[in-house]
């Protein structure tokens, strides 16, 4: 046995012992629901396990028809070889392909199903057991197809799979709804997420996918963080070396701090290249970069550092060194002294508080299970499953916001469909004022009366919304009646609601009719008065050349009569006021105050 294989075998034994010692939590299988709507004897909701490849539709649903192939039932070969296609015809339901477990990788089955035109793949377990997570293959063989899988995948139990197959064999059409709406918690307006990663760039496709994701997602992550929509934390998996192996060559080369924090050899060859302890130190440095950047209120600089380090300091070019890392730190203006202090002494026989915290965080708490798959994304304390891709991850983050609080990026056409564009989402709208209660969300739409120019609309959002409060009349006249005739405009809108103005009667909302004051004898009724109704008012004249006094609905004689009338009114009011005041204070000429009747002589 060569040195590489012997060393690798010993290290596998070390890791097995180490995992038994450190991982006392549990692995949680992340699930979504599958609802069967037909046939009747299968109706119900079932659990299925989300595959760790492809693109789960977090926050959404998919409807389709289940098909079970007559050949290639394990989907380990291309369906083209069997002249089988599952491409949906225009207007038809998409196909969810049911296949059997075994003989090839789960991801290979999904890839063959996708190429055949399936919209999703359901893998039926071949043994009676609890649901498991379908993961990507570990080795770096011909797995280029992994990055091209875009359909969602789900593992179902053997018993449920057998029932589906039986129904399909009978000729039943099996309608199902795959539902990811509750696969991620969505409690509030901020999403908290973690990325468990590794600085090693020599571990094959998984390492490549990690750094490719960091590079592509950096821009979106930094914008979301800077605007306060998200709170991001990077993490790094480390293990400890069991005490029985601490003095072994493998532990010494793969661990720091006297066997407390370890990582596998990057090349799986202890005789050349970098050692696992080099990876642990670089992982520690990346954690410390984040901690120091966060202390300076710039946690998003972690994305810049990790991206630049991967570009400038790759293992393949023998630049995976402290000196190269410090060059990146300097170029980003980070406090290298604070970072060095955070790193501490890797050779010391003592705990490193930063790495100890990382090991503790690795163990599952609450609804989140242990982190054992690398890389792992945790969103709102729930592990993400699926393709590590910018678009897929952004969709998952968007699913983590409480509905209506998601940022604008979550409502772009590339992320979701605007349901308000079709029939206004079934919500209330005022086409004339271009106002709608339909609010597009990542998860669909809500019918919610809007606020327009500071004016709040109230109602159920579906059939009725009405402006309320001050300023309501500025928005489509508050939904009240309004009309203009002969250059004169009247409105029924008030701050308190719709009320026909003086001179009109009606509901104030849809209709206000002119009141004929002359006919109803509510004005211009004096003996000499001549009444003429107008729209919203009336005109009153006097016979015999008299002058009409509108405020008193009476006729008087010319200008002189008006003057005498005003003078007597004023004298009367003055004497009334003096009489009232005399009741509360003495007046110099109180004796002159006469009692007055309410009759005024003209």
Coordinates of C-alpha atoms in Angstrom, one line a residue:
X1 CA 0.0 0.0 0.0
X2 CA 1.5 3.4 -1.0
X3 CA 2.1 6.3 1.4
X4 CA -0.9 8.2 -0.1
X5 CA -3.5 5.4 0.3
X6 CA -2.1 4.3 3.7
X7 CA -2.2 7.9 5.0
X8 CA -5.6 8.5 3.6
X9 CA -7.0 5.3 5.1
X10 CA -5.6 6.3 8.5
X11 CA -7.0 9.7 8.2
X12 CA -10.4 8.3 7.4
X13 CA -10.3 6.2 10.5
X14 CA -9.3 9.3 12.5
X15 CA -12.2 11.3 11.0
X16 CA -14.6 8.5 11.8
X17 CA -13.5 8.4 15.4
X18 CA -13.5 12.2 15.5
X19 CA -17.1 12.5 14.1
X20 CA -18.4 10.0 16.6
X21 CA -16.8 12.1 19.4
X22 CA -17.9 15.6 18.3
X23 CA -21.2 15.3 16.6
X24 CA -23.7 14.6 19.4
X25 CA -26.6 16.5 17.7
X26 CA -28.5 15.3 14.7
X27 CA -28.8 15.7 11.0
X28 CA -32.1 17.2 9.9
X29 CA -33.6 16.2 6.6
X30 CA -35.1 19.3 5.0
X31 CA -38.6 18.7 3.6
X32 CA -41.4 20.2 1.5
X33 CA -44.9 18.9 1.0
X34 CA -46.5 17.0 -1.9
X35 CA -50.3 17.2 -2.2
X36 CA -52.1 14.7 -4.3
X37 CA -55.4 16.1 -5.7
X38 CA -56.4 13.0 -7.8
X39 CA -57.2 10.2 -7.8
X40 CA -59.5 10.2 -4.8
X41 CA -58.0 7.2 -3.1
X42 CA -54.6 8.9 -3.0
X43 CA -55.8 12.4 -2.1
X44 CA -53.8 13.9 0.8
X45 CA -50.6 15.7 1.7
X46 CA -47.3 13.8 2.0
X47 CA -43.8 14.8 3.1
X48 CA -40.8 14.5 0.8
X49 CA -37.1 15.3 1.2
X50 CA -35.6 18.1 -0.8
X51 CA -32.6 17.1 -3.0
X52 CA -29.4 18.9 -2.6
X53 CA -29.1 19.7 -6.3
X54 CA -31.3 21.4 -8.8
X55 CA -33.5 24.4 -7.9
X56 CA -36.2 24.0 -5.3
X57 CA -39.0 26.6 -5.8
X58 CA -38.7 28.0 -2.3
X59 CA -41.7 30.2 -1.5
X60 CA -43.7 28.7 -4.4
X61 CA -45.6 25.7 -5.7
X62 CA -45.7 23.6 -8.9
X63 CA -48.6 21.6 -10.3
X64 CA -48.0 18.6 -12.5
X65 CA -49.0 15.1 -13.6
X66 CA -46.9 12.1 -12.3
X67 CA -45.5 9.7 -15.0
X68 CA -43.7 6.4 -14.3
X69 CA -41.6 5.2 -17.2
X70 CA -42.2 1.8 -18.7
X71 CA -38.4 1.5 -19.4
X72 CA -35.3 3.0 -17.7
X73 CA -37.2 3.2 -14.4
X74 CA -34.1 4.0 -12.4
X75 CA -33.3 6.8 -14.9
X76 CA -29.6 5.9 -15.0
X77 CA -29.5 6.2 -18.8
X78 CA -30.6 8.8 -21.2
X79 CA -34.3 8.5 -22.1
X80 CA -33.3 9.3 -25.7
X81 CA -32.0 5.8 -25.8
X82 CA -35.5 4.5 -25.3
X83 CA -37.2 7.1 -27.5
X84 CA -39.1 8.5 -24.5
X85 CA -40.0 12.2 -24.0
X86 CA -41.8 14.0 -21.3
X87 CA -41.8 17.5 -22.8
X88 CA -45.2 19.1 -22.1
X89 CA -47.3 20.1 -25.0
X90 CA -48.7 23.7 -25.1
X91 CA -51.5 24.1 -22.6
X92 CA -50.7 20.7 -20.9
X93 CA -49.7 20.1 -17.3
X94 CA -45.9 19.6 -16.8
X95 CA -44.6 16.1 -16.0
X96 CA -43.2 15.1 -12.7
X97 CA -41.2 12.0 -13.4
X98 CA -41.3 9.2 -10.8
X99 CA -38.2 7.0 -10.8
X100 CA -36.8 4.2 -8.6
X101 CA -33.7 4.6 -6.4
X102 CA -30.5 2.7 -7.1
X103 CA -27.7 1.9 -9.6
X104 CA -26.6 5.5 -10.1
X105 CA -26.3 8.9 -8.4
X106 CA -29.5 10.8 -7.5
X107 CA -28.2 13.8 -9.4
X108 CA -27.7 11.6 -12.5
X109 CA -31.3 10.6 -12.4
X110 CA -32.4 14.2 -12.1
X111 CA -30.2 15.2 -15.1
X112 CA -31.6 12.4 -17.3
X113 CA -35.2 13.4 -16.3
X114 CA -34.5 17.0 -17.1
X115 CA -33.1 16.2 -20.5
X116 CA -36.2 14.2 -21.2
X117 CA -38.4 17.2 -20.6
X118 CA -39.6 16.5 -17.0
X119 CA -40.4 19.6 -14.9
X120 CA -39.5 17.8 -11.6
X121 CA -38.3 14.4 -10.4
X122 CA -39.7 12.2 -7.6
X123 CA -37.3 9.4 -6.5
X124 CA -39.0 6.5 -4.7
X125 CA -36.9 4.9 -2.0
X126 CA -36.2 1.2 -2.4
X127 CA -36.4 0.4 1.3
X128 CA -38.7 1.2 4.2
X129 CA -36.8 3.8 6.1
X130 CA -37.2 7.5 7.2
X131 CA -36.6 10.1 4.5
X132 CA -33.0 10.9 3.7
X133 CA -31.3 13.8 1.9
X134 CA -30.2 13.2 -1.7
X135 CA -26.8 14.8 -2.0
X136 CA -24.3 15.4 -4.8
X137 CA -21.6 12.9 -5.7
X138 CA -18.4 13.5 -3.8
X139 CA -15.8 12.5 -6.5
X140 CA -14.6 14.8 -9.2
X141 CA -15.4 12.5 -12.2
X142 CA -17.6 13.5 -15.1
X143 CA -20.0 15.6 -13.0
X144 CA -20.2 18.7 -15.2
X145 CA -23.9 18.2 -15.5
X146 CA -24.4 19.0 -11.8
X147 CA -24.3 22.8 -12.5
X148 CA -26.9 22.4 -15.3
X149 CA -29.6 20.7 -13.2
X150 CA -32.4 23.2 -12.8
X151 CA -35.5 21.0 -12.0
X152 CA -36.4 20.4 -8.4
X153 CA -36.1 17.0 -6.9
X154 CA -37.7 15.1 -4.0
X155 CA -37.3 11.8 -2.4
X156 CA -40.5 10.0 -1.3
X157 CA -41.0 6.9 0.9
X158 CA -41.1 3.4 -0.6
X159 CA -44.7 2.9 0.6
X160 CA -46.0 6.2 -1.0
X161 CA -44.0 5.4 -4.2
X162 CA -45.6 2.0 -4.4
X163 CA -49.1 3.6 -4.2
X164 CA -48.3 6.1 -6.9
X165 CA -47.0 3.4 -9.2
X166 CA -50.1 1.2 -8.6
X167 CA -52.4 4.1 -9.5
X168 CA -50.4 4.9 -12.7
X169 CA -50.4 1.2 -13.7
X170 CA -54.2 1.2 -13.4
X171 CA -54.4 4.1 -15.8
X172 CA -55.3 6.8 -13.2
X173 CA -54.1 10.4 -13.9
X174 CA -52.2 11.4 -10.8
X175 CA -52.3 15.1 -10.2
X176 CA -49.9 16.5 -7.6
X177 CA -48.8 19.9 -6.2
X178 CA -45.3 20.3 -5.0
X179 CA -45.3 23.0 -2.3
X180 CA -42.2 24.8 -0.9
X181 CA -44.1 27.8 0.7
X182 CA -43.3 26.7 4.2
X183 CA -40.0 25.0 3.5
X184 CA -38.3 28.1 4.9
X185 CA -39.5 30.3 7.9
X186 CA -40.5 33.8 6.9
X187 CA -41.1 35.6 10.2
X188 CA -40.2 39.2 9.5
X189 CA -38.6 41.9 7.3
X190 CA -35.0 40.7 7.7
X191 CA -33.4 37.4 6.6
X192 CA -30.6 35.9 8.7
X193 CA -28.4 33.5 6.8
X194 CA -25.1 31.6 7.3
X195 CA -22.7 30.1 4.7
X196 CA -20.7 27.2 5.9
X197 CA -17.7 27.0 3.6
X198 CA -14.0 26.3 3.3
X199 CA -10.9 28.1 2.0
X200 CA -9.6 24.9 0.4
X201 CA -9.6 25.1 -3.4
X202 CA -8.3 21.6 -4.2
X203 CA -11.3 19.5 -3.1
X204 CA -12.9 19.1 -6.5
X205 CA -16.4 20.2 -7.8
X206 CA -17.7 21.2 -4.3
X207 CA -14.8 23.6 -3.7
X208 CA -15.2 25.0 -7.2
X209 CA -18.9 25.5 -6.7
X210 CA -18.2 27.3 -3.4
X211 CA -15.9 29.9 -4.8
X212 CA -17.9 30.3 -8.0
X213 CA -21.0 31.0 -5.8
X214 CA -19.1 33.6 -3.7
X215 CA -17.9 35.4 -6.8
X216 CA -21.3 35.5 -8.5
X217 CA -23.3 36.3 -5.3
X218 CA -21.0 38.9 -3.9
X219 CA -22.7 41.9 -5.4
X220 CA -26.3 40.9 -4.4
X221 CA -25.1 39.9 -0.9
X222 CA -23.4 43.2 -0.3
X223 CA -26.3 45.3 -1.4
X224 CA -28.8 43.3 0.8
X225 CA -26.4 43.6 3.7
X226 CA -25.7 47.3 3.3
X227 CA -29.4 48.2 3.1
X228 CA -30.2 46.1 6.2
X229 CA -32.3 43.5 4.5
X230 CA -30.1 40.6 5.6
X231 CA -27.7 39.6 8.4
X232 CA -25.0 37.3 7.0
X233 CA -22.5 35.2 9.0
X234 CA -19.8 32.9 7.4
X235 CA -18.8 29.7 9.2
X236 CA -16.1 27.1 8.8
X237 CA -16.3 23.4 9.7
X238 CA -13.4 22.0 11.7
X239 CA -13.0 18.8 13.7
X240 CA -10.8 17.7 16.6
X241 CA -8.3 14.9 16.6
X242 CA -9.2 12.1 19.1
X243 CA -6.6 11.9 21.9
X244 CA -5.4 8.5 20.8
X245 CA -4.2 10.0 17.5
X246 CA -2.8 13.4 18.7
X247 CA 0.8 12.4 18.3
X248 CA 0.3 10.7 14.9
X249 CA 1.9 12.3 11.8
X250 CA -1.6 12.8 10.3
X251 CA -2.9 14.8 13.3
X252 CA 0.2 16.9 13.5
X253 CA 0.0 17.8 9.8
X254 CA -3.8 18.3 9.7
X255 CA -4.4 20.1 13.0
X256 CA -3.5 23.2 15.0
X257 CA -3.6 24.0 18.7
X258 CA -2.4 20.5 19.7
X259 CA -5.1 18.5 17.7
X260 CA -8.0 20.7 18.7
X261 CA -8.9 22.0 15.2
X262 CA -8.3 19.9 12.1
X263 CA -9.2 19.7 8.4
X264 CA -8.5 17.0 5.8
X265 CA -5.4 17.1 3.7
X266 CA -6.3 19.2 0.5
X267 CA -4.8 16.8 -1.9
X268 CA -5.4 13.7 0.3
X269 CA -1.6 13.1 0.0
X270 CA 0.4 13.8 3.2
X271 CA 3.7 13.7 1.3
X272 CA 3.3 16.8 -0.8
X273 CA 1.5 20.1 -1.2
X274 CA -0.4 21.8 1.5
X275 CA -1.5 20.2 4.8
X276 CA -4.9 20.3 6.5
X277 CA -3.5 22.7 9.2
X278 CA -2.8 25.2 6.4
X279 CA -6.5 25.1 5.5
X280 CA -7.5 25.5 9.2
X281 CA -5.3 28.6 9.6
X282 CA -6.7 30.2 6.4
X283 CA -10.2 29.3 7.5
X284 CA -9.5 31.0 10.9
X285 CA -8.1 34.0 9.1
X286 CA -11.3 34.4 7.0
X287 CA -13.5 34.2 10.2
X288 CA -11.3 36.9 11.8
X289 CA -11.6 39.1 8.7
X290 CA -15.3 38.9 9.1
X291 CA -15.3 39.6 12.8
X292 CA -13.0 42.6 12.5
X293 CA -14.9 44.0 9.4
X294 CA -18.1 43.6 11.4
X295 CA -16.7 45.5 14.4
X296 CA -15.9 48.3 11.9
X297 CA -19.6 48.2 10.6
X298 CA -18.5 46.7 7.3
X299 CA -19.3 43.0 7.4
X300 CA -19.8 42.9 3.7
X301 CA -16.0 43.2 3.2
X302 CA -15.8 39.4 3.9
X303 CA -17.1 38.8 0.4
X304 CA -14.4 41.0 -1.1
X305 CA -11.6 39.3 0.9
X306 CA -12.7 35.7 0.1
X307 CA -13.1 36.5 -3.6
X308 CA -9.8 38.3 -3.9
X309 CA -8.0 35.6 -1.9
X310 CA -9.3 32.9 -4.2
X311 CA -8.1 34.8 -7.2
X312 CA -4.8 35.9 -5.9
X313 CA -3.8 33.1 -3.6
X314 CA -4.7 29.7 -5.2
X315 CA -3.1 26.4 -4.0
X316 CA -2.3 25.5 -7.6
X317 CA 0.0 28.4 -7.9
X318 CA 1.7 27.8 -4.5
X319 CA 0.3 31.1 -3.2
X320 CA -1.9 29.8 -0.5
X321 CA 0.2 31.5 2.2
X322 CA 0.1 33.9 5.0
X323 CA 2.0 36.5 3.0
X324 CA -0.5 36.4 0.1
X325 CA -3.4 36.7 2.5
X326 CA -1.9 39.7 4.3
X327 CA -1.5 41.4 0.9
X328 CA -5.2 41.0 0.3
X329 CA -6.0 42.3 3.8
X330 CA -3.8 45.3 3.2
X331 CA -5.4 46.1 -0.2
X332 CA -8.8 46.2 1.4
X333 CA -7.7 48.5 4.2
X334 CA -8.5 46.1 6.9
X335 CA -6.9 46.2 10.4
X336 CA -4.3 43.4 10.0
X337 CA -3.1 43.8 13.7
X338 CA -6.6 43.2 14.9
X339 CA -6.9 40.2 12.6
X340 CA -3.6 38.7 13.8
X341 CA -4.7 39.1 17.4
X342 CA -8.0 37.3 16.6
X343 CA -6.0 34.4 15.0
X344 CA -3.8 33.9 18.0
X345 CA -1.1 31.3 18.2
X346 CA -1.9 28.1 16.2
X347 CA 0.9 26.3 17.9
X348 CA -0.3 26.9 21.4
X349 CA -1.6 24.0 23.5
X350 CA -4.8 25.8 24.3
X351 CA -8.2 26.5 23.0
X352 CA -8.8 29.2 20.3
X353 CA -12.0 30.9 21.3
X354 CA -12.9 31.7 17.6
X355 CA -12.6 28.1 16.4
X356 CA -14.2 26.7 19.5
X357 CA -17.2 28.9 18.8
X358 CA -17.2 27.5 15.2
X359 CA -17.2 23.9 16.4
X360 CA -20.1 24.7 18.9
X361 CA -22.1 26.4 16.1
X362 CA -21.7 23.3 13.9
X363 CA -24.0 21.3 16.3
X364 CA -27.6 21.8 15.5
X365 CA -29.9 23.8 17.7
X366 CA -33.7 24.2 17.6
X367 CA -35.1 23.4 14.1
X368 CA -31.6 23.4 12.5
X369 CA -29.7 20.1 12.4
X370 CA -26.0 19.5 12.5
X371 CA -24.0 21.0 9.6
X372 CA -22.3 18.0 8.0
X373 CA -22.6 18.8 4.3
X374 CA -20.0 21.2 2.9
X375 CA -20.9 23.7 1.6
X376 CA -24.2 24.4 3.5
X377 CA -26.4 27.5 3.4
X378 CA -28.6 28.1 6.4
X379 CA -31.5 30.5 6.0
X380 CA -33.6 31.6 9.0
X381 CA -32.1 28.7 10.9
X382 CA -33.2 26.2 8.2
X383 CA -30.7 24.4 6.0
X384 CA -31.0 25.2 2.3
X385 CA -31.1 22.4 -0.2
X386 CA -30.4 22.7 -3.9
X387 CA -28.0 24.2 -6.4
X388 CA -25.5 26.7 -5.0
X389 CA -26.3 29.2 -7.7
X390 CA -26.9 33.0 -7.5
X391 CA -30.4 32.9 -8.8
X392 CA -31.5 29.8 -6.8
X393 CA -30.1 31.2 -3.5
X394 CA -31.6 34.6 -4.1
X395 CA -35.0 33.0 -4.6
X396 CA -34.5 31.1 -1.3
X397 CA -33.5 34.3 0.5
X398 CA -36.5 36.1 -0.9
X399 CA -38.7 33.3 0.4
X400 CA -37.4 34.1 3.9
X401 CA -39.0 37.6 4.1
X402 CA -42.4 38.1 5.5
X403 CA -44.8 38.7 2.6
X404 CA -44.9 42.4 1.5
X405 CA -41.6 43.2 3.2
X406 CA -39.2 41.8 0.6
X407 CA -36.8 44.1 -1.2
X408 CA -37.3 45.2 -4.8
X409 CA -34.8 42.7 -6.1
X410 CA -37.1 39.9 -5.0
X411 CA -39.9 41.3 -7.3
X412 CA -37.8 41.4 -10.5
X413 CA -39.0 39.4 -13.5
X414 CA -36.0 37.1 -13.3
X415 CA -37.0 36.0 -9.8
X416 CA -40.8 35.8 -9.8
X417 CA -44.0 36.4 -11.8
X418 CA -46.0 39.6 -11.2
X419 CA -49.5 38.2 -10.5
X420 CA -51.0 41.7 -10.5
X421 CA -50.5 41.9 -14.3
X422 CA -53.3 39.5 -15.0
X423 CA -56.8 40.6 -14.1
X424 CA -55.3 42.9 -11.5
X425 CA -54.7 39.8 -9.3
X426 CA -58.5 39.8 -8.5
X427 CA -58.1 42.9 -6.3
X428 CA -59.9 46.2 -6.2
X429 CA -58.8 48.9 -8.6
X430 CA -59.8 52.4 -9.7
X431 CA -58.9 52.5 -13.4
X432 CA -59.7 56.2 -13.7
X433 CA -57.2 57.2 -11.0
X434 CA -54.8 54.3 -11.8
X435 CA -54.9 53.0 -8.2
X436 CA -54.9 49.4 -7.3
X437 CA -55.0 47.3 -4.1
X438 CA -53.0 44.5 -5.7
X439 CA -49.5 44.3 -4.3
X440 CA -47.0 42.0 -5.9
X441 CA -45.0 39.8 -3.6
X442 CA -42.4 37.1 -4.0
X443 CA -44.9 34.5 -2.8
X444 CA -47.7 35.7 -5.1
X445 CA -49.8 38.8 -4.4
X446 CA -51.9 40.4 -1.6
X447 CA -55.0 42.5 -2.0
X448 CA -54.3 45.4 0.4
X449 CA -55.9 48.9 0.2
X450 CA -53.0 51.3 -0.7
X451 CA -51.6 54.5 0.6
X452 CA -51.4 57.1 -2.2
X453 CA -49.6 60.5 -1.7
X454 CA -50.0 60.1 2.0
X455 CA -53.7 59.3 1.8
X456 CA -54.7 56.0 3.3
X457 CA -57.4 53.9 1.6
X458 CA -59.5 51.6 3.7
X459 CA -61.6 48.6 2.8
X460 CA -61.3 44.8 2.2
X461 CA -58.9 45.2 -0.7
X462 CA -60.8 42.8 -2.9
X463 CA -64.1 44.6 -3.7
X464 CA -63.8 48.0 -1.9
X465 CA -61.2 50.6 -1.0
X466 CA -62.0 54.2 -0.1
X467 CA -59.7 57.1 0.7
X468 CA -59.9 58.4 4.3
X469 CA -58.7 61.3 6.4
X470 CA -57.3 64.7 5.4
X471 CA -56.2 65.0 1.8
X472 CA -58.6 62.3 0.6
X473 CA -60.2 64.7 -1.8
X474 CA -57.0 65.1 -3.7
X475 CA -57.1 61.5 -4.8
X476 CA -59.9 61.0 -7.4
X477 CA -62.1 63.4 -5.3
X478 CA -62.2 60.8 -2.5
X479 CA -64.4 58.6 -4.7
X480 CA -67.3 61.1 -4.2
X481 CA -69.6 62.8 -6.6
X482 CA -68.3 65.8 -8.5
X483 CA -69.8 67.8 -11.5
X484 CA -69.3 71.0 -13.4
X485 CA -72.0 73.0 -15.3
X486 CA -71.9 76.5 -16.7
X487 CA -68.4 77.1 -15.4
X488 CA -69.4 76.2 -11.8
X489 CA -68.0 73.0 -10.1
X490 CA -69.5 71.3 -7.0
X491 CA -68.0 68.4 -5.0
X492 CA -69.4 66.1 -2.3
X493 CA -66.0 65.3 -0.9
X494 CA -65.2 66.2 2.7
X495 CA -62.6 65.0 5.1
X496 CA -65.2 63.0 6.9
X497 CA -66.7 61.3 3.8
X498 CA -69.0 62.0 0.9
X499 CA -71.7 64.6 1.6
X500 CA -73.7 66.5 -1.0
X501 CA -72.9 70.2 -0.8
X502 CA -75.6 72.9 0.1
X503 CA -78.1 73.1 -2.7
X504 CA -78.0 69.4 -3.5
X505 CA -79.4 66.2 -2.2
X506 CA -78.3 62.5 -2.7
X507 CA -75.9 59.9 -1.3
X508 CA -72.9 62.1 -2.1
X509 CA -71.0 59.2 -3.6
X510 CA -72.7 58.3 -6.8
X511 CA -75.3 61.1 -7.1
X512 CA -76.2 64.6 -6.0
X513 CA -79.3 66.3 -7.4
X514 CA -80.0 70.0 -7.5
X515 CA -82.6 71.1 -4.9
X516 CA -85.2 73.4 -6.3
X517 CA -85.4 76.0 -3.5
X518 CA -88.2 77.8 -5.2
X519 CA -90.4 74.8 -5.6
X520 CA -89.7 73.4 -2.1
X521 CA -90.2 77.0 -0.7
X522 CA -86.9 76.9 1.3
X523 CA -85.8 80.4 0.2
X524 CA -87.0 83.6 -1.5
X525 CA -90.4 83.4 0.2
X526 CA -91.0 87.0 1.2
X527 CA -94.1 88.7 0.0
X528 CA -92.3 90.8 -2.6
X529 CA -89.8 88.0 -3.6
X530 CA -89.5 86.6 -7.1
X531 CA -87.7 83.2 -7.1
X532 CA -85.7 81.5 -9.9
X533 CA -84.0 78.2 -9.4
X534 CA -80.4 77.6 -10.6
X535 CA -78.1 74.6 -10.6
X536 CA -76.9 74.3 -7.0
X537 CA -78.5 77.5 -5.9
X538 CA -81.2 80.1 -6.7
X539 CA -81.7 83.7 -7.7
X540 CA -84.2 85.9 -5.9
X541 CA -85.4 89.3 -7.0
X542 CA -88.0 91.8 -5.6
X543 CA -91.0 93.4 -7.3
X544 CA -91.6 97.2 -7.3
X545 CA -87.9 98.1 -7.5
X546 CA -87.1 96.8 -4.0
X547 CA -83.7 95.4 -3.0
X548 CA -83.4 91.7 -1.9
X549 CA -81.5 91.0 1.3
X550 CA -80.4 87.3 0.9
X551 CA -79.2 86.8 4.5
X552 CA -82.6 87.8 5.8
X553 CA -84.7 86.7 2.9
X554 CA -86.5 90.0 2.7
X555 CA -86.9 93.0 0.3
X556 CA -86.2 96.6 1.2
X557 CA -86.5 100.0 -0.5
X558 CA -83.4 100.9 -2.6
X559 CA -80.0 102.1 -1.3
X560 CA -81.4 104.4 1.3
X561 CA -83.6 101.7 2.8
X562 CA -80.6 99.4 2.9
X563 CA -78.6 102.0 4.9
X564 CA -81.4 102.6 7.4
X565 CA -81.8 98.8 7.7
X566 CA -78.1 98.3 8.5
X567 CA -78.1 101.2 10.9
X568 CA -81.0 99.9 12.9
X569 CA -79.6 96.4 13.0
X570 CA -76.3 97.8 14.3
X571 CA -78.0 99.8 17.0
X572 CA -80.1 96.9 18.0
X573 CA -77.0 94.6 18.3
X574 CA -75.1 97.2 20.2
X575 CA -77.9 97.6 22.8
X576 CA -78.3 93.9 23.1
X577 CA -74.6 93.5 23.8
X578 CA -74.6 96.3 26.4
X579 CA -77.6 94.6 28.1
X580 CA -75.7 91.4 28.4
X581 CA -72.5 93.0 29.7
X582 CA -74.5 95.0 32.3
X583 CA -75.4 91.7 34.0
X584 CA -71.7 91.0 34.7
X585 CA -70.1 94.4 35.2
X586 CA -71.2 98.0 36.0
X587 CA -71.3 100.5 33.2
X588 CA -71.0 104.3 33.5
X589 CA -74.3 104.9 31.8
X590 CA -76.0 101.8 33.0
X591 CA -79.0 103.8 34.0
X592 CA -79.6 104.7 30.4
X593 CA -79.9 101.1 29.3
X594 CA -83.4 100.3 28.1
X595 CA -85.0 97.0 27.8
X596 CA -85.5 96.0 24.1
X597 CA -87.9 93.9 22.4
X598 CA -86.9 91.7 19.5
X599 CA -89.0 93.7 17.1
X600 CA -87.2 96.0 14.7
X601 CA -89.1 98.8 13.1
X602 CA -88.2 99.8 9.7

